[in-house]
Short mmCIF file of C-alpha atoms and ligand atoms in Angstrom, two decimals:
data_model
loop_
_atom_site.label_atom_id
_atom_site.label_comp_id
_atom_site.label_asym_id
_atom_site.label_seq_id
_atom_site.Cartn_x
_atom_site.Cartn_y
_atom_site.Cartn_z
CA MET E 6 -2.96 11.45 11.32
CA ILE E 7 -4.23 14.11 8.94
CA ARG E 8 -2.12 17.22 8.37
CA TYR E 9 -3.88 19.02 5.55
CA SER E 10 -7.52 19.88 5.10
CA VAL E 11 -9.84 22.42 3.54
CA ILE E 12 -12.49 24.21 5.59
CA LYS E 13 -15.30 25.05 3.20
CA GLU E 14 -17.89 26.69 5.45
CA LYS E 15 -18.15 30.17 6.96
CA ASN E 16 -14.53 31.25 6.65
CA PRO E 17 -13.17 29.10 3.82
CA ARG E 18 -9.49 28.34 4.15
CA GLU E 19 -6.89 25.67 3.85
CA ILE E 20 -5.42 24.40 7.09
CA VAL E 21 -2.19 22.56 7.84
CA LEU E 22 -1.13 20.94 11.08
CA LEU E 23 2.66 21.15 11.28
CA LYS E 24 5.21 19.74 13.68
CA GLY E 25 7.09 22.10 15.95
CA PHE E 26 9.42 22.13 18.94
CA SER E 27 7.85 21.71 22.38
CA CYS E 28 5.34 24.29 23.46
CA ALA E 29 7.23 26.88 25.52
CA TYR E 30 4.56 26.73 28.20
CA GLY E 31 3.53 23.09 28.07
CA LYS E 32 1.60 22.97 31.36
CA CYS E 33 -2.07 23.17 30.40
CA ALA E 34 -3.83 20.31 32.17
CA PHE E 35 -6.05 19.45 29.20
CA CYS E 36 -3.37 19.49 26.53
CA ASN E 37 -2.21 16.41 24.71
CA TYR E 38 -1.15 18.26 21.58
CA ILE E 39 2.38 18.42 22.83
CA LEU E 40 2.71 14.72 22.02
CA ASP E 41 3.18 15.87 18.43
CA ASN E 42 6.20 18.03 19.25
CA THR E 43 9.70 17.00 18.26
CA ASN E 44 13.30 18.14 18.56
CA ASP E 45 14.25 16.23 15.45
CA GLU E 46 14.52 18.93 12.81
CA GLU E 47 14.87 16.46 9.95
CA GLU E 48 11.56 14.88 10.89
CA MET E 49 10.02 18.34 11.33
CA LYS E 50 11.17 19.35 7.88
CA LYS E 51 9.93 16.17 6.22
CA VAL E 52 6.47 16.29 7.82
CA ASN E 53 6.02 20.02 7.36
CA PHE E 54 7.20 20.22 3.77
CA GLU E 55 4.92 17.33 2.84
CA ALA E 56 1.86 19.02 4.43
CA LEU E 57 2.72 22.40 2.88
CA SER E 58 3.18 20.84 -0.56
CA ARG E 59 -0.57 20.16 -0.60
CA VAL E 60 -1.56 23.84 -0.31
CA THR E 61 -3.27 24.99 -3.50
CA GLY E 62 -4.16 28.57 -2.58
CA GLU E 63 -7.76 28.00 -3.66
CA TYR E 64 -9.16 30.53 -1.19
CA GLY E 65 -6.08 32.68 -0.72
CA VAL E 66 -6.32 31.93 3.01
CA LEU E 67 -4.11 29.51 4.92
CA GLU E 68 -4.23 28.57 8.58
CA VAL E 69 -1.10 27.05 10.05
CA ILE E 70 -1.32 25.29 13.39
CA ASN E 71 1.36 23.29 15.14
CA SER E 72 0.46 21.95 18.57
CA GLY E 73 1.94 25.04 20.15
CA SER E 74 2.76 28.46 18.77
CA VAL E 75 4.17 29.68 15.46
CA PHE E 76 7.31 30.64 17.39
CA GLU E 77 8.01 26.95 17.91
CA LEU E 78 8.35 26.21 14.20
CA ASN E 79 11.91 26.01 12.94
CA SER E 80 13.35 28.47 10.46
CA VAL E 81 13.26 26.15 7.42
CA THR E 82 9.55 25.61 8.01
CA LEU E 83 8.90 29.35 8.26
CA GLU E 84 10.84 29.90 5.05
CA ARG E 85 8.84 27.20 3.31
CA ILE E 86 5.55 28.73 4.47
CA ARG E 87 6.66 32.07 3.08
CA LYS E 88 7.65 30.48 -0.23
CA ILE E 89 4.34 28.62 -0.54
CA CYS E 90 2.42 31.80 0.29
CA LYS E 91 4.16 33.58 -2.53
CA GLU E 92 3.74 30.77 -5.03
CA LYS E 93 0.09 30.11 -4.21
CA ASN E 94 -0.89 33.71 -3.77
CA ILE E 95 -1.95 33.44 -0.12
CA LYS E 96 -3.29 36.77 1.10
CA ILE E 97 -4.34 35.91 4.65
CA LEU E 98 -2.35 33.74 7.00
CA TYR E 99 -3.55 32.49 10.39
CA PHE E 100 -1.19 31.32 13.13
CA GLU E 101 -1.64 30.35 16.75
CA ALA E 102 0.46 32.05 19.40
CA TYR E 103 0.29 31.49 23.14
CA PHE E 104 -0.42 34.46 25.37
CA GLY E 105 3.22 34.52 26.50
CA TYR E 106 4.21 35.62 22.98
CA LEU E 107 1.87 38.59 23.03
CA ASN E 108 4.69 41.09 22.73
CA ARG E 109 6.46 39.24 19.92
CA LEU E 110 3.66 38.97 17.36
CA ASN E 111 5.12 41.76 15.24
CA GLU E 112 8.16 39.59 14.49
CA ILE E 113 5.85 37.24 12.60
CA ARG E 114 3.94 40.10 10.96
CA GLU E 115 7.24 41.50 9.70
CA TYR E 116 8.46 38.12 8.47
CA PHE E 117 5.25 37.58 6.50
CA SER E 118 4.99 41.16 5.36
CA GLU E 119 3.21 40.26 2.12
CA GLN E 120 0.29 38.62 3.92
CA GLU E 121 -2.25 39.86 6.39
CA VAL E 122 -1.32 37.81 9.46
CA ARG E 123 -4.11 36.95 11.87
CA PHE E 124 -3.39 35.40 15.24
CA ALA E 125 -5.45 32.95 17.25
CA PHE E 126 -4.98 32.10 20.91
CA GLY E 127 -6.50 29.68 23.37
CA LEU E 128 -8.19 31.66 26.10
CA GLU E 129 -10.36 28.61 26.93
CA THR E 130 -12.59 30.59 29.30
CA PHE E 131 -13.03 34.13 30.61
CA ASP E 132 -13.21 32.68 34.13
CA ASN E 133 -9.77 33.41 35.61
CA ASP E 134 -10.17 30.96 38.47
CA TYR E 135 -11.17 28.05 36.28
CA ARG E 136 -8.50 28.80 33.69
CA THR E 137 -5.64 29.10 36.14
CA LYS E 138 -6.61 26.57 38.83
CA VAL E 139 -8.33 23.78 36.90
CA LEU E 140 -6.96 24.13 33.38
CA LYS E 141 -3.55 25.31 34.70
CA LYS E 142 -3.29 27.89 31.97
CA LYS E 143 -1.70 30.57 34.04
CA PHE E 144 -2.61 33.95 32.83
CA ILE E 145 -5.03 36.40 34.34
CA LEU E 146 -7.40 38.50 32.33
CA ASN E 147 -8.11 42.00 33.48
CA GLU E 148 -9.36 44.98 31.51
CA ARG E 149 -5.93 46.11 30.45
CA VAL E 150 -4.86 42.64 29.31
CA LEU E 151 -8.15 42.11 27.48
CA GLU E 152 -7.72 45.39 25.58
CA LYS E 153 -4.29 44.30 24.47
CA LEU E 154 -5.50 40.84 23.46
CA LYS E 155 -8.35 42.33 21.46
CA SER E 156 -5.98 44.48 19.51
CA GLU E 157 -3.45 41.72 18.82
CA TYR E 158 -5.55 38.63 18.25
CA GLN E 159 -8.23 38.05 15.68
CA MET E 160 -9.46 34.68 16.85
CA CYS E 161 -10.22 33.50 20.36
CA LEU E 162 -10.43 29.78 21.13
CA LEU E 163 -12.78 28.59 23.86
CA MET E 164 -13.05 25.13 25.36
CA ILE E 165 -16.39 24.06 26.78
CA CYS E 166 -18.15 21.21 28.57
CA THR E 167 -15.41 20.11 30.95
CA LYS E 168 -16.22 18.94 34.47
CA GLY E 169 -16.48 21.84 36.88
CA GLN E 170 -17.76 24.29 34.28
CA THR E 171 -21.30 25.58 34.62
CA LYS E 172 -23.92 26.52 32.06
CA GLU E 173 -23.65 30.15 33.15
CA GLN E 174 -19.90 30.11 32.63
CA ILE E 175 -20.25 28.67 29.13
CA LEU E 176 -22.93 31.17 28.10
CA ASN E 177 -20.93 34.03 29.54
CA ASP E 178 -17.79 32.84 27.71
CA ILE E 179 -19.59 32.72 24.38
CA GLU E 180 -21.18 36.14 24.83
CA LYS E 181 -17.93 37.76 25.94
CA GLY E 182 -16.02 36.02 23.19
CA MET E 183 -18.39 37.46 20.59
CA GLU E 184 -18.27 40.90 22.17
CA ASN E 185 -14.50 41.10 22.24
CA PHE E 186 -13.11 39.16 19.28
CA LYS E 187 -13.80 39.15 15.56
CA GLU E 188 -13.75 35.36 15.35
CA LEU E 189 -14.53 32.69 17.88
CA VAL E 190 -13.76 28.98 17.76
CA ILE E 191 -15.59 26.92 20.39
CA SER E 192 -14.39 23.37 21.01
CA VAL E 193 -16.55 20.89 22.84
CA PHE E 194 -14.02 19.01 24.93
CA VAL E 195 -13.31 15.39 24.00
CA ASN E 196 -11.60 13.16 26.57
CA ASN E 197 -7.95 12.80 25.61
CA GLY E 198 -6.26 10.91 28.43
CA THR E 199 -5.42 14.02 30.46
CA GLU E 200 -6.79 14.78 33.93
CA ILE E 201 -9.50 17.03 32.47
CA GLU E 202 -12.80 15.26 31.84
CA ARG E 203 -15.71 15.93 29.57
CA ASP E 204 -19.07 16.60 31.24
CA GLU E 205 -21.68 14.64 29.27
CA GLU E 206 -24.60 16.51 30.84
CA LEU E 207 -23.19 19.82 29.72
CA VAL E 208 -22.56 18.41 26.26
CA ALA E 209 -26.19 17.19 25.94
CA TRP E 210 -27.50 20.59 27.13
CA PHE E 211 -25.18 22.50 24.82
CA LEU E 212 -26.03 20.44 21.74
CA THR E 213 -29.78 20.62 22.19
CA GLU E 214 -30.31 24.10 23.62
CA ILE E 215 -27.37 26.28 22.73
CA TYR E 216 -25.70 24.99 19.59
CA PRO E 217 -28.76 25.63 17.35
CA LYS E 218 -28.72 29.32 18.36
CA TYR E 219 -25.13 29.88 17.38
CA LYS E 220 -24.39 27.41 14.64
CA GLU E 221 -25.35 29.71 11.78
CA LYS E 222 -23.42 32.71 13.09
CA GLN E 223 -20.82 33.56 10.54
CA ASN E 224 -17.98 34.40 12.90
CA ILE E 225 -18.37 31.44 15.27
CA GLU E 226 -17.01 28.01 14.43
CA ILE E 227 -18.11 25.24 16.76
CA LEU E 228 -16.11 22.02 16.86
CA ILE E 229 -18.34 19.27 18.18
CA ASP E 230 -15.58 16.82 17.52
CA ASN E 231 -11.90 17.68 17.68
CA LYS E 232 -11.54 16.36 14.13
CA ASP E 233 -14.06 18.82 12.69
CA PHE E 234 -11.41 21.00 11.06
CA GLY E 235 -10.15 17.87 9.33
CA VAL E 236 -6.63 17.94 10.76
CA TYR E 237 -5.72 15.92 13.82
CA VAL E 238 -2.92 13.95 15.36
CA GLN E 239 -4.54 10.89 16.99
S1 SF4 A 5 -0.17 26.65 25.52
FE1 SF4 A 5 -1.29 25.40 24.00
S2 SF4 A 5 0.17 23.84 23.27
FE2 SF4 A 5 1.02 24.77 25.14
S3 SF4 A 5 0.40 23.37 26.80
FE3 SF4 A 5 -1.17 25.00 26.67
S4 SF4 A 5 -2.75 24.24 25.24
FE4 SF4 A 5 -0.90 22.93 25.01
#
């Protein structure tokens, strides 16, 4: 299990994977991250303080992820993040927050008022049917919702190459992602013991025909392996 890493390419930043309470939603069919959740606050504190102690501030940018949303971190962890940000002169702070927290993001912005807070969220796909019926991530995008998401979130996370997806869907997702969000993170799905399965044909097509076209784009990060950011739980 690796909880601290440094991303050196494109958008250099330090990244920590912290432990939080259970994801408030917790029903996405592809998600095994929630195995890292805990209700034991002593354990949470120990793990999180240890990971945060490694932050050096070398780029002034820190991404904090926690197998859920920032709202599921306990208060001592949030305080420690704020302290580390001050000590290490962190200027930009990334957090993940599920769609359901859309109207609460300002609470975090206010808490970290000395940093520019940027939020990421897992849209997974622009295809409403696939997202809600197959991935069981139950929110519907329409124009109004998309406008709101664009204004609140900096980074959109897409998941590609799962069974049932098509090439057209993947291409459309990437194009729309680029059109609507400042930063895009595309994860090629890796089997993880959930009911969702990787489609090897789509992976082969993506890696040979599509990946080379996008890999140099500054605002797109493509995770071929779920360990590519250097932090992972397995
Ligand atoms: S919202 Fe995120 S953490 Fe929660 S179940 Fe879905 S993918 Fe997992």
